[in-house]
Amino acid sequence: MFKEFRDFAMRGNVMDLAVAVIIGGAFGKIIASLVNDILMPLIGLILGGLNFSDLSVPVGDATLAYGMFIQAIVDFVIVAFVIFMLVRTMNSMKKQPAPADPTTKECQYCFSTVPIKATRCPHCTSQL
């Protein structure tokens, strides 16, 4: 059972997933810093010195910090856009598969489809 688990854990997909999770966590911290330390202060400055993290509404004894929610939405939009751009770039760099060799051809007399190796059309019996 241990050998089977080791084989499972060492397969390429599991290791790729582990690396992706680690890099994703680090990438998330970078984006959070970009949003919190650079973009949100600029957006707040444009909006007249508004600090989104301070926006809140008291409801009884609780406080609804909707500014933090707005900040989380901005984080998500930026992360989604960056991931979209990365995937788009990676897809454009992918090699396109070579077109497959044709397996059929068209009869020049009756225009029906026949196998590529045929020497006589099965529909009109003409020599190909």
PDB file of C-alpha atoms in Angstrom:
ATOM      1  CA  MET A   1       0.000   0.000   0.000  1.00  0.00           C
ATOM      2  CA  PHE A   2       2.889   2.399   0.792  1.00  0.00           C
ATOM      3  CA  LYS A   3       4.456   1.707  -2.616  1.00  0.00           C
ATOM      4  CA  GLU A   4       1.155   2.407  -4.335  1.00  0.00           C
ATOM      5  CA  PHE A   5       0.780   5.704  -2.436  1.00  0.00           C
ATOM      6  CA  ARG A   6       4.371   6.678  -3.267  1.00  0.00           C
ATOM      7  CA  ASP A   7       3.753   5.961  -6.967  1.00  0.00           C
ATOM      8  CA  PHE A   8       0.602   8.051  -6.849  1.00  0.00           C
ATOM      9  CA  ALA A   9       2.304  10.972  -5.084  1.00  0.00           C
ATOM     10  CA  MET A  10       5.279  10.990  -7.422  1.00  0.00           C
ATOM     11  CA  ARG A  11       3.276  11.037 -10.643  1.00  0.00           C
ATOM     12  CA  GLY A  12       3.740  14.134 -12.736  1.00  0.00           C
ATOM     13  CA  ASN A  13       0.234  15.528 -12.237  1.00  0.00           C
ATOM     14  CA  VAL A  14       0.402  15.472  -8.433  1.00  0.00           C
ATOM     15  CA  MET A  15       3.821  17.140  -8.361  1.00  0.00           C
ATOM     16  CA  ASP A  16       2.684  19.755 -10.901  1.00  0.00           C
ATOM     17  CA  LEU A  17      -0.347  20.495  -8.744  1.00  0.00           C
ATOM     18  CA  ALA A  18       1.808  20.872  -5.627  1.00  0.00           C
ATOM     19  CA  VAL A  19       4.133  23.307  -7.401  1.00  0.00           C
ATOM     20  CA  ALA A  20       1.137  25.244  -8.759  1.00  0.00           C
ATOM     21  CA  VAL A  21      -0.391  25.608  -5.285  1.00  0.00           C
ATOM     22  CA  ILE A  22       2.885  26.886  -3.821  1.00  0.00           C
ATOM     23  CA  ILE A  23       3.482  29.341  -6.659  1.00  0.00           C
ATOM     24  CA  GLY A  24      -0.169  30.390  -6.534  1.00  0.00           C
ATOM     25  CA  GLY A  25       0.127  31.220  -2.837  1.00  0.00           C
ATOM     26  CA  ALA A  26       3.206  33.350  -3.435  1.00  0.00           C
ATOM     27  CA  PHE A  27       1.565  34.977  -6.450  1.00  0.00           C
ATOM     28  CA  GLY A  28      -1.505  35.768  -4.348  1.00  0.00           C
ATOM     29  CA  LYS A  29       0.673  37.583  -1.801  1.00  0.00           C
ATOM     30  CA  ILE A  30       2.288  39.634  -4.561  1.00  0.00           C
ATOM     31  CA  ILE A  31      -1.102  40.599  -5.998  1.00  0.00           C
ATOM     32  CA  ALA A  32      -2.465  41.425  -2.535  1.00  0.00           C
ATOM     33  CA  SER A  33       0.501  43.726  -1.951  1.00  0.00           C
ATOM     34  CA  LEU A  34       0.052  45.307  -5.388  1.00  0.00           C
ATOM     35  CA  VAL A  35      -3.607  46.007  -4.678  1.00  0.00           C
ATOM     36  CA  ASN A  36      -3.260  47.078  -1.025  1.00  0.00           C
ATOM     37  CA  ASP A  37      -0.034  49.072  -1.254  1.00  0.00           C
ATOM     38  CA  ILE A  38      -0.125  50.551  -4.765  1.00  0.00           C
ATOM     39  CA  LEU A  39      -3.487  50.430  -6.527  1.00  0.00           C
ATOM     40  CA  MET A  40      -5.944  51.090  -3.704  1.00  0.00           C
ATOM     41  CA  PRO A  41      -4.092  54.201  -2.440  1.00  0.00           C
ATOM     42  CA  LEU A  42      -4.058  55.540  -6.029  1.00  0.00           C
ATOM     43  CA  ILE A  43      -7.763  54.785  -6.470  1.00  0.00           C
ATOM     44  CA  GLY A  44      -8.459  56.396  -3.090  1.00  0.00           C
ATOM     45  CA  LEU A  45      -6.460  59.473  -4.120  1.00  0.00           C
ATOM     46  CA  ILE A  46      -8.429  59.743  -7.371  1.00  0.00           C
ATOM     47  CA  LEU A  47     -11.674  59.458  -5.398  1.00  0.00           C
ATOM     48  CA  GLY A  48     -10.668  62.286  -3.046  1.00  0.00           C
ATOM     49  CA  GLY A  49      -8.605  60.582  -0.353  1.00  0.00           C
ATOM     50  CA  LEU A  50     -11.052  57.710   0.216  1.00  0.00           C
ATOM     51  CA  ASN A  51      -9.561  54.691   2.025  1.00  0.00           C
ATOM     52  CA  PHE A  52     -11.568  51.576   1.192  1.00  0.00           C
ATOM     53  CA  SER A  53     -10.334  49.584   4.190  1.00  0.00           C
ATOM     54  CA  ASP A  54     -11.879  52.181   6.531  1.00  0.00           C
ATOM     55  CA  LEU A  55     -15.355  51.953   4.995  1.00  0.00           C
ATOM     56  CA  SER A  56     -17.750  50.285   7.405  1.00  0.00           C
ATOM     57  CA  VAL A  57     -21.288  50.505   8.734  1.00  0.00           C
ATOM     58  CA  PRO A  58     -22.173  49.784  12.367  1.00  0.00           C
ATOM     59  CA  VAL A  59     -25.121  47.429  12.768  1.00  0.00           C
ATOM     60  CA  GLY A  60     -25.947  47.087  16.448  1.00  0.00           C
ATOM     61  CA  ASP A  61     -22.877  45.634  18.136  1.00  0.00           C
ATOM     62  CA  ALA A  62     -21.411  44.387  14.851  1.00  0.00           C
ATOM     63  CA  THR A  63     -19.593  46.293  12.130  1.00  0.00           C
ATOM     64  CA  LEU A  64     -19.988  45.566   8.414  1.00  0.00           C
ATOM     65  CA  ALA A  65     -16.607  46.295   6.822  1.00  0.00           C
ATOM     66  CA  TYR A  66     -17.804  46.625   3.229  1.00  0.00           C
ATOM     67  CA  GLY A  67     -14.588  48.461   2.289  1.00  0.00           C
ATOM     68  CA  MET A  68     -12.653  45.234   2.828  1.00  0.00           C
ATOM     69  CA  PHE A  69     -15.176  43.484   0.591  1.00  0.00           C
ATOM     70  CA  ILE A  70     -14.596  46.068  -2.162  1.00  0.00           C
ATOM     71  CA  GLN A  71     -10.863  45.539  -1.761  1.00  0.00           C
ATOM     72  CA  ALA A  72     -11.309  41.753  -2.063  1.00  0.00           C
ATOM     73  CA  ILE A  73     -13.300  42.241  -5.272  1.00  0.00           C
ATOM     74  CA  VAL A  74     -10.519  44.399  -6.728  1.00  0.00           C
ATOM     75  CA  ASP A  75      -7.989  41.710  -5.711  1.00  0.00           C
ATOM     76  CA  PHE A  76     -10.043  39.054  -7.478  1.00  0.00           C
ATOM     77  CA  VAL A  77     -10.479  41.088 -10.665  1.00  0.00           C
ATOM     78  CA  ILE A  78      -6.756  41.799 -10.889  1.00  0.00           C
ATOM     79  CA  VAL A  79      -5.777  38.173 -10.226  1.00  0.00           C
ATOM     80  CA  ALA A  80      -8.345  36.906 -12.760  1.00  0.00           C
ATOM     81  CA  PHE A  81      -7.095  39.375 -15.394  1.00  0.00           C
ATOM     82  CA  VAL A  82      -3.436  38.460 -14.849  1.00  0.00           C
ATOM     83  CA  ILE A  83      -4.221  34.738 -15.030  1.00  0.00           C
ATOM     84  CA  PHE A  84      -6.263  35.333 -18.191  1.00  0.00           C
ATOM     85  CA  MET A  85      -3.312  37.151 -19.783  1.00  0.00           C
ATOM     86  CA  LEU A  86      -0.880  34.374 -18.757  1.00  0.00           C
ATOM     87  CA  VAL A  87      -3.101  31.596 -20.139  1.00  0.00           C
ATOM     88  CA  ARG A  88      -3.713  33.570 -23.330  1.00  0.00           C
ATOM     89  CA  THR A  89       0.036  34.076 -23.823  1.00  0.00           C
ATOM     90  CA  MET A  90       0.795  30.415 -23.120  1.00  0.00           C
ATOM     91  CA  ASN A  91      -1.887  29.268 -25.574  1.00  0.00           C
ATOM     92  CA  SER A  92      -0.498  31.500 -28.306  1.00  0.00           C
ATOM     93  CA  MET A  93       2.997  30.024 -27.796  1.00  0.00           C
ATOM     94  CA  LYS A  94       1.728  26.427 -28.038  1.00  0.00           C
ATOM     95  CA  LYS A  95       2.680  24.538 -31.179  1.00  0.00           C
ATOM     96  CA  GLN A  96      -0.259  23.783 -33.406  1.00  0.00           C
ATOM     97  CA  PRO A  97      -0.433  20.107 -34.416  1.00  0.00           C
ATOM     98  CA  ALA A  98       0.439  19.326 -38.015  1.00  0.00           C
ATOM     99  CA  PRO A  99      -2.604  18.683 -40.193  1.00  0.00           C
ATOM    100  CA  ALA A 100      -3.380  15.014 -40.689  1.00  0.00           C
ATOM    101  CA  ASP A 101      -2.858  13.456 -44.110  1.00  0.00           C
ATOM    102  CA  PRO A 102      -6.109  13.180 -46.067  1.00  0.00           C
ATOM    103  CA  THR A 103      -7.760   9.751 -46.159  1.00  0.00           C
ATOM    104  CA  THR A 104     -10.295  10.537 -48.873  1.00  0.00           C
ATOM    105  CA  LYS A 105     -10.435  12.332 -52.200  1.00  0.00           C
ATOM    106  CA  GLU A 106     -13.186  13.547 -54.486  1.00  0.00           C
ATOM    107  CA  CYS A 107     -14.095  11.851 -57.762  1.00  0.00           C
ATOM    108  CA  GLN A 108     -13.540  14.349 -60.571  1.00  0.00           C
ATOM    109  CA  TYR A 109     -16.528  13.046 -62.523  1.00  0.00           C
ATOM    110  CA  CYS A 110     -19.343  12.505 -59.991  1.00  0.00           C
ATOM    111  CA  PHE A 111     -17.843  14.549 -57.088  1.00  0.00           C
ATOM    112  CA  SER A 112     -18.478  11.806 -54.532  1.00  0.00           C
ATOM    113  CA  THR A 113     -15.992  11.057 -51.759  1.00  0.00           C
ATOM    114  CA  VAL A 114     -13.799   7.984 -52.258  1.00  0.00           C
ATOM    115  CA  PRO A 115     -10.834   6.514 -50.320  1.00  0.00           C
ATOM    116  CA  ILE A 116      -7.455   8.020 -51.232  1.00  0.00           C
ATOM    117  CA  LYS A 117      -6.063   4.675 -52.526  1.00  0.00           C
ATOM    118  CA  ALA A 118      -9.049   3.983 -54.810  1.00  0.00           C
ATOM    119  CA  THR A 119      -8.294   3.643 -58.534  1.00  0.00           C
ATOM    120  CA  ARG A 120     -11.928   3.425 -59.647  1.00  0.00           C
ATOM    121  CA  CYS A 121     -14.929   5.363 -58.286  1.00  0.00           C
ATOM    122  CA  PRO A 122     -17.451   3.024 -56.629  1.00  0.00           C
ATOM    123  CA  HIS A 123     -20.316   5.377 -57.527  1.00  0.00           C
ATOM    124  CA  CYS A 124     -19.780   6.157 -61.219  1.00  0.00           C
ATOM    125  CA  THR A 125     -17.131   3.443 -61.972  1.00  0.00           C
ATOM    126  CA  SER A 126     -14.847   5.914 -63.734  1.00  0.00           C
ATOM    127  CA  GLN A 127     -11.062   5.486 -63.719  1.00  0.00           C
ATOM    128  CA  LEU A 128      -9.421   7.786 -61.130  1.00  0.00           C
TER     129      LEU A 128
END
